[in-house]
Coordinates of C-alpha atoms in Angstrom, one line a residue:
X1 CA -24.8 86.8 -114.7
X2 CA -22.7 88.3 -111.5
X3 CA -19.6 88.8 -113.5
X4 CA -22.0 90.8 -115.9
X5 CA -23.8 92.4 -113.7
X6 CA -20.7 93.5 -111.7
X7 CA -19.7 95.5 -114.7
X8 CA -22.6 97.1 -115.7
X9 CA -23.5 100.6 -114.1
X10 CA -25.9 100.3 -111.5
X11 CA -27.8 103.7 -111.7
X12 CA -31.0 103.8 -112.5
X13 CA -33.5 105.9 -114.0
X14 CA -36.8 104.3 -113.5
X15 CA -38.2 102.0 -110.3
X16 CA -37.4 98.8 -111.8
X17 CA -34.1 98.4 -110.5
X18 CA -30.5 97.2 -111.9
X19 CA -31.2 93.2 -111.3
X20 CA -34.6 93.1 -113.3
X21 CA -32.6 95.0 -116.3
X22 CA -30.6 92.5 -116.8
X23 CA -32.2 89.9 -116.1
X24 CA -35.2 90.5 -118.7
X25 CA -32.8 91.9 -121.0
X26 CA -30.6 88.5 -120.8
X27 CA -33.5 86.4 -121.0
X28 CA -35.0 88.2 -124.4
X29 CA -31.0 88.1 -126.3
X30 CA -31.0 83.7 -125.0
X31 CA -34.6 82.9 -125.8
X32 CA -35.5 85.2 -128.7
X33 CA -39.3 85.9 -127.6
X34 CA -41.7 88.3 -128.2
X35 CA -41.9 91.2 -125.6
X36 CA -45.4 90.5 -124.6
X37 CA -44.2 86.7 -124.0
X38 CA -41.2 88.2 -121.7
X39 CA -43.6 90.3 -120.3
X40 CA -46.1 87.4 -118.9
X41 CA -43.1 85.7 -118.1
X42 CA -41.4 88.4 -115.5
X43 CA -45.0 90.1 -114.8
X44 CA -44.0 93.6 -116.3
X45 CA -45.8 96.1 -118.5
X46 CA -45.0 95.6 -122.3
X47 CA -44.1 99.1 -122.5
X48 CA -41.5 98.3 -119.9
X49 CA -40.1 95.3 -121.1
X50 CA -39.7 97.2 -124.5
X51 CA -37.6 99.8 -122.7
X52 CA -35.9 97.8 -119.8
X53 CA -34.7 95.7 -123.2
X54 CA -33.5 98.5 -125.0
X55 CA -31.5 100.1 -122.0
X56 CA -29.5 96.9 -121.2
X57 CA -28.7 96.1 -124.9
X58 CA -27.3 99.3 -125.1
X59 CA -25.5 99.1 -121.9
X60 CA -24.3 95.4 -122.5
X61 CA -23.5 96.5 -126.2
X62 CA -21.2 99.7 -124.3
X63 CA -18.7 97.6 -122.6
X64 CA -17.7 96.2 -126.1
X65 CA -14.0 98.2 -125.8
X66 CA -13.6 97.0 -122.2
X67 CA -14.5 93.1 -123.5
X68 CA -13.3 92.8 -126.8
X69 CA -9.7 93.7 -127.3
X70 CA -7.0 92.9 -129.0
X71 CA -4.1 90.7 -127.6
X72 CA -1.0 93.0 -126.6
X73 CA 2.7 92.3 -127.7
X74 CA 3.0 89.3 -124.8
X75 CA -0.2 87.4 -125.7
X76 CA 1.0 86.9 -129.2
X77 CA 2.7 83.5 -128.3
X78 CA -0.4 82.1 -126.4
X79 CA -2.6 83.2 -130.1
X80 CA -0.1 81.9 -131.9
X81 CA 0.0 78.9 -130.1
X82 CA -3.4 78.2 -130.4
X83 CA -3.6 78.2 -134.2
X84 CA -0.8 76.0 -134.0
X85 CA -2.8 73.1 -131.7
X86 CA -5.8 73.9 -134.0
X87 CA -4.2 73.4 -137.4
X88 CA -1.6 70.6 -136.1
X89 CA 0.8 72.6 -138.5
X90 CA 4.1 74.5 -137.9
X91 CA 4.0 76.6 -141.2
X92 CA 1.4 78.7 -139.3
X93 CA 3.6 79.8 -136.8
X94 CA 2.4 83.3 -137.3
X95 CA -0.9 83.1 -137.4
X96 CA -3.1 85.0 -134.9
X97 CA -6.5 85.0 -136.4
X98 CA -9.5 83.8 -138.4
X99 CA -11.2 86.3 -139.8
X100 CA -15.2 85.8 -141.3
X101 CA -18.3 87.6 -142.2
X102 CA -21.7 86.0 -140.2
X103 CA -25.3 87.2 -141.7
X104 CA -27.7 88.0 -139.1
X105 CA -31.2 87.6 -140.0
X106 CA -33.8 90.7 -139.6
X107 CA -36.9 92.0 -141.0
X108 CA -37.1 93.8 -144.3
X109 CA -36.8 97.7 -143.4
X110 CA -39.3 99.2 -145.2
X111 CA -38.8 102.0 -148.0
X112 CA -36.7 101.5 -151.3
X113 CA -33.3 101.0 -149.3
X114 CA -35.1 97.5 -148.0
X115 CA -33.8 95.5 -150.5
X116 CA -29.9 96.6 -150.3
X117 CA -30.6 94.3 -147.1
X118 CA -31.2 90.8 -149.0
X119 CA -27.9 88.6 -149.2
X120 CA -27.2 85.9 -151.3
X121 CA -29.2 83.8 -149.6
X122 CA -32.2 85.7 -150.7
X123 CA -33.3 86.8 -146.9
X124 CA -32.5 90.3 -145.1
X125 CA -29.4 90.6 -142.8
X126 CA -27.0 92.6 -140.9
X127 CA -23.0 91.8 -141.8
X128 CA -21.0 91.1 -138.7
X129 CA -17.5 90.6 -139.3
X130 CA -15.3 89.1 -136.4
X131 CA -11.7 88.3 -135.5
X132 CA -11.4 85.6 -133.1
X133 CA -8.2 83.8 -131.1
X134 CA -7.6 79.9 -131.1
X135 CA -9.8 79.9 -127.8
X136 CA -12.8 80.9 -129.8
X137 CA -12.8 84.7 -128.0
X138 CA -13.7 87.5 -130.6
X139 CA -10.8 89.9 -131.2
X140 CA -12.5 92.2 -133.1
X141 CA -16.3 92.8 -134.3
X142 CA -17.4 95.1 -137.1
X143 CA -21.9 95.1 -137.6
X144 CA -24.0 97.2 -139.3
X145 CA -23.5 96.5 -143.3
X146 CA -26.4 95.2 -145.2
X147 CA -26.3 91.7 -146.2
X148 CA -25.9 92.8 -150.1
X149 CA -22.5 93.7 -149.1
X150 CA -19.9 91.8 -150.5
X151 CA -17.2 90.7 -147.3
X152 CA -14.5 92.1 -149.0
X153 CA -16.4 96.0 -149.1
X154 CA -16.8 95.1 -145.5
X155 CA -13.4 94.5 -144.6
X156 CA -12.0 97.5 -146.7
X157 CA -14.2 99.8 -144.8
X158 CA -13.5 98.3 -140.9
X159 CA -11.6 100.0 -138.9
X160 CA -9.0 97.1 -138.1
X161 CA -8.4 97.4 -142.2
X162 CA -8.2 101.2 -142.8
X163 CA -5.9 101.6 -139.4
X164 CA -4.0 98.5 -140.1
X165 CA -4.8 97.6 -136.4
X166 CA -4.1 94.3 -136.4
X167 CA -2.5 91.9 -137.1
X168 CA 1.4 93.0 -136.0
X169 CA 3.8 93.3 -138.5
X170 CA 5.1 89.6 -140.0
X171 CA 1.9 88.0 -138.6
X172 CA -1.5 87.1 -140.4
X173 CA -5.3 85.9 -140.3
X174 CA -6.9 83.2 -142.2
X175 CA -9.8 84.1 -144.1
X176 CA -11.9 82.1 -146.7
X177 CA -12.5 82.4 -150.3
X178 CA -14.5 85.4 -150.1
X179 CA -11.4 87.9 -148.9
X180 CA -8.5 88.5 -150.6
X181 CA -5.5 87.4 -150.4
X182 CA -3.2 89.7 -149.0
X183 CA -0.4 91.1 -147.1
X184 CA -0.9 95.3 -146.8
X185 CA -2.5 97.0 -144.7
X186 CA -4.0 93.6 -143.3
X187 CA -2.0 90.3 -143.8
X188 CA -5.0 87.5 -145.0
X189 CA -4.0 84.3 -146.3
X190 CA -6.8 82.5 -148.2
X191 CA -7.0 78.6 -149.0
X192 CA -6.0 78.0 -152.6
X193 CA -9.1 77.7 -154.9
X194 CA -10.7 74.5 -156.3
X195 CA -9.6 72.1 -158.1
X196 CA -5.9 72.7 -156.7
X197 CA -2.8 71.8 -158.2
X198 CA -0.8 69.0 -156.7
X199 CA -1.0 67.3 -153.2
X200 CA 1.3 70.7 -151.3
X201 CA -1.5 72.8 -152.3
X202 CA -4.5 70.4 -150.7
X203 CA -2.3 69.3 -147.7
X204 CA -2.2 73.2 -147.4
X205 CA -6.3 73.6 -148.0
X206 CA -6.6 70.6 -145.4
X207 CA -4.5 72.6 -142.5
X208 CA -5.7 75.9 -143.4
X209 CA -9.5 74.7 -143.0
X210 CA -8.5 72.8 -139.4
X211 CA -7.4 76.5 -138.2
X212 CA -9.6 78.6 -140.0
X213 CA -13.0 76.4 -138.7
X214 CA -12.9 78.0 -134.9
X215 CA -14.5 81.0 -136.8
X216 CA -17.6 79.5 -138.1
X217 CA -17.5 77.6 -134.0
X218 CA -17.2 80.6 -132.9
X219 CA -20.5 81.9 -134.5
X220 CA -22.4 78.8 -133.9
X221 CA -21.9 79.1 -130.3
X222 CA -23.0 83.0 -130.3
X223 CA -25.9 81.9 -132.0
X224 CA -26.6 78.8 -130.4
X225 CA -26.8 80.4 -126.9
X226 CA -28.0 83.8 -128.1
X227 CA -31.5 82.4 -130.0
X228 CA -32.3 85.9 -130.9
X229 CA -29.9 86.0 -133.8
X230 CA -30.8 82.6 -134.5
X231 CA -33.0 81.2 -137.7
X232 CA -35.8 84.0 -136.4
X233 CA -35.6 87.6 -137.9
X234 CA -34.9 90.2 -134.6
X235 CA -37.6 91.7 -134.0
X236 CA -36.4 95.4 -133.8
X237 CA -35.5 98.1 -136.0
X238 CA -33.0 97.6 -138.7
X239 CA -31.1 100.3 -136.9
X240 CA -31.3 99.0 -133.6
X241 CA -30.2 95.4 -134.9
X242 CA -26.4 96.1 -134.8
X243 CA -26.4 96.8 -131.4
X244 CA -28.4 93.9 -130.0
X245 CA -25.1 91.8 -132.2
X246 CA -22.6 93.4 -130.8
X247 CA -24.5 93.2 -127.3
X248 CA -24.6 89.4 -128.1
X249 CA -20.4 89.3 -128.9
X250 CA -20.0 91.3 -125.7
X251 CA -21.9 88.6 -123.5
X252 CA -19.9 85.7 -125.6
X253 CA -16.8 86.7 -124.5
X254 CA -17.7 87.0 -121.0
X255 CA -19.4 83.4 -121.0
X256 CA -15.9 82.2 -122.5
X257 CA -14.2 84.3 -119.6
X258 CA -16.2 83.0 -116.7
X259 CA -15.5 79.5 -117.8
X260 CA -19.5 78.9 -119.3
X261 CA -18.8 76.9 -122.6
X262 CA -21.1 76.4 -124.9
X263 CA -20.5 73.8 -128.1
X264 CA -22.9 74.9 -131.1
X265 CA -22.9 73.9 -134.9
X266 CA -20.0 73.2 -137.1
X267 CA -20.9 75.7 -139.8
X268 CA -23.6 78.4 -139.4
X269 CA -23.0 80.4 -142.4
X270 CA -21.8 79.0 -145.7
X271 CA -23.2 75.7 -145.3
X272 CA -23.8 73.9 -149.4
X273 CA -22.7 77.4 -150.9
X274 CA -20.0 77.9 -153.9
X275 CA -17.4 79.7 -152.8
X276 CA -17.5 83.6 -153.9
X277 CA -16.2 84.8 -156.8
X278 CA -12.2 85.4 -157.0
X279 CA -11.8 89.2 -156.3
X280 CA -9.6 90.8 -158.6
X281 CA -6.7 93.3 -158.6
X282 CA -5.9 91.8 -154.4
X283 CA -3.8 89.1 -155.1
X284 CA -0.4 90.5 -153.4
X285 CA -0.6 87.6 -150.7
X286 CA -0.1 85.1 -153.3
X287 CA 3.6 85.0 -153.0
X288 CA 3.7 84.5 -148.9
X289 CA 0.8 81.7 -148.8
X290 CA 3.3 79.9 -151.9
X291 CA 5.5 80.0 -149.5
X292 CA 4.2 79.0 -146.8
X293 CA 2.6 75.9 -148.7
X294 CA 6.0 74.8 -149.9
X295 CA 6.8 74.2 -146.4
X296 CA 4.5 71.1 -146.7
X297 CA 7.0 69.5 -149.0
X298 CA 10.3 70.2 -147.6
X299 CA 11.4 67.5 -145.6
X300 CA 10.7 67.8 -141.2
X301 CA 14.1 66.9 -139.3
X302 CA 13.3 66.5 -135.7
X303 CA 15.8 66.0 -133.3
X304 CA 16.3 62.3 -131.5
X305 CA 17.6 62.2 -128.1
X306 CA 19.9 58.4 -128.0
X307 CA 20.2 56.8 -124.8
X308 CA 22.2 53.4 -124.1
X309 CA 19.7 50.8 -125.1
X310 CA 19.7 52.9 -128.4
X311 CA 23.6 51.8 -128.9
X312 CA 23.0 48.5 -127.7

């Protein structure tokens, strides 16, 4: 709360002052309550909890490029080196990302475009899609598609996809079943797709999932801390609801930064699902994940240091 509030601009235009902002702001995003309940509980007007909670979402949500950034040129090892521990593999050596889509759960908008908002799971959402490090801090974030969305319509139209922004050239991110697999303008390696073919290509499914998981962590943490976006539809305008997300991934990475862990669910998301359907026509990744998989079966030679009682 004092890191947050440290960064947050401190003028104000009504007499409720910076401190109560935040505060009732914080304590609607963890709890998930009503307005009139927050209002009992800090002794303010429901008309002013309703704005006091809409001016720090939107201020929270503003420090999103100042927060969440991606790694520069000399923090490629530590990433790298995270994926590594995570996976316990050396074939993803160049890994420095896991890429997913989480469905945020709000209230049907009204009007005919309502139902472009019901996802697979037959309830209403919001599409975030987030990039995240070994250490479980979000890279990038992209909100605001309807949950009809498929994840790969999602990705094509991020920015971090139509800029190429990341990763670097010769690097990639793991992503599920429901990207592509590809190498141009974003490098995405995918599991292979059940049943698979020989023990190279399960050992591969096996390591891939240990270094992909942090993701779906990742998102049960947010959630698990940030009970508005949890189970419970938000309880705000469809148009408002990608704001109070990204408000949420701004105050995860600063939890993360401040040293305030959280542990939350395994898997939030795809939990008893069949994977997606196989996109097709997006295959050009193929080739590198083969390679990487054939890795598996070459033989490891690691070097022995001999001392004396070795000879002897």
């Amino acid at each position: 709360m004092e890191a947050l509030i440290r960064m947050l601009p401190q003028d104000e235009a009504h007499g409720w002052g910076h401190h109560i902002t935040i505060l009732i702001t914080v304590y609607w995003l963890a709890h998930g309550l009503s307005y009139s309940v927050v209002s009992r509980a800090f002794q303010v007007p429901v008309l002013s909890v309703c704005r006091l909670v809409h001016t720090g979402t939107i201020r929270i949500a503003a420090l999103r490029q100042q927060v969440i950034q991606l790694p520069d040129a000399q923090d490629l090892d530590e990433v790298v080196l995270g994926f590594e521990n995570l996976a316990n593999s050396p074939i993803f050596s160049k890994c420095v990302g896991a890429i997913d889509g989480c469905h945020v759960r709000i209230r049907t908008p009204a009007g005919p475009t309502g139902q472009d908002y019901i996802n697979r799971k037959l309830f209403p959402s919001i599409q975030m899609q987030a990039v995240c490090d070994g250490k479980g801090r979000f890279l990038n974030v992209f909100v605001g598609y309807p949950g009809s969305v498929h994840d790969t319509r999602v990705l094509r139209n991020s920015k971090i996809y139509k800029e190429a922004l990341y990763p670097p050239q010769g690097y990639f991110l793991l992503g599920d079943g429901g990207y592509p697999c590809i190498t141009h303008p974003v490098a995405i390696i995918t599991p292979y797709r059940e049943p698979v073919q020989g023990r190279v290509q399960a050992r591969f499914n096996h390591y891939h999932a240990k270094a992909r998981s942090i993701i779906e962590r990742v998102f049960g943490m947010m959630k698990t801390r940030w009970r508005s976006l949890l189970f419970k539809s938000l309880e705000v305008d469809h148009t408002f609801a990608p704001t109070v997300i990204m408000a949420c991934a701004v105050l995860h990475n600063i939890c993360l930064t401040t040293g305030d862990i959280i542990e939350g669910p395994e898997v939030v998301d795809d939990v008893g699902l069949p994977p997606p359907c196989p996109v097709r026509g997006v295959c050009g990744g193929n080739a590198w994940r083969d390679k990487l998989a054939a890795k598996l079966s070459a033989p490891q030679v690691y070097p022995v240091e001999l001392n004396e009682h070795d000879y002897l």
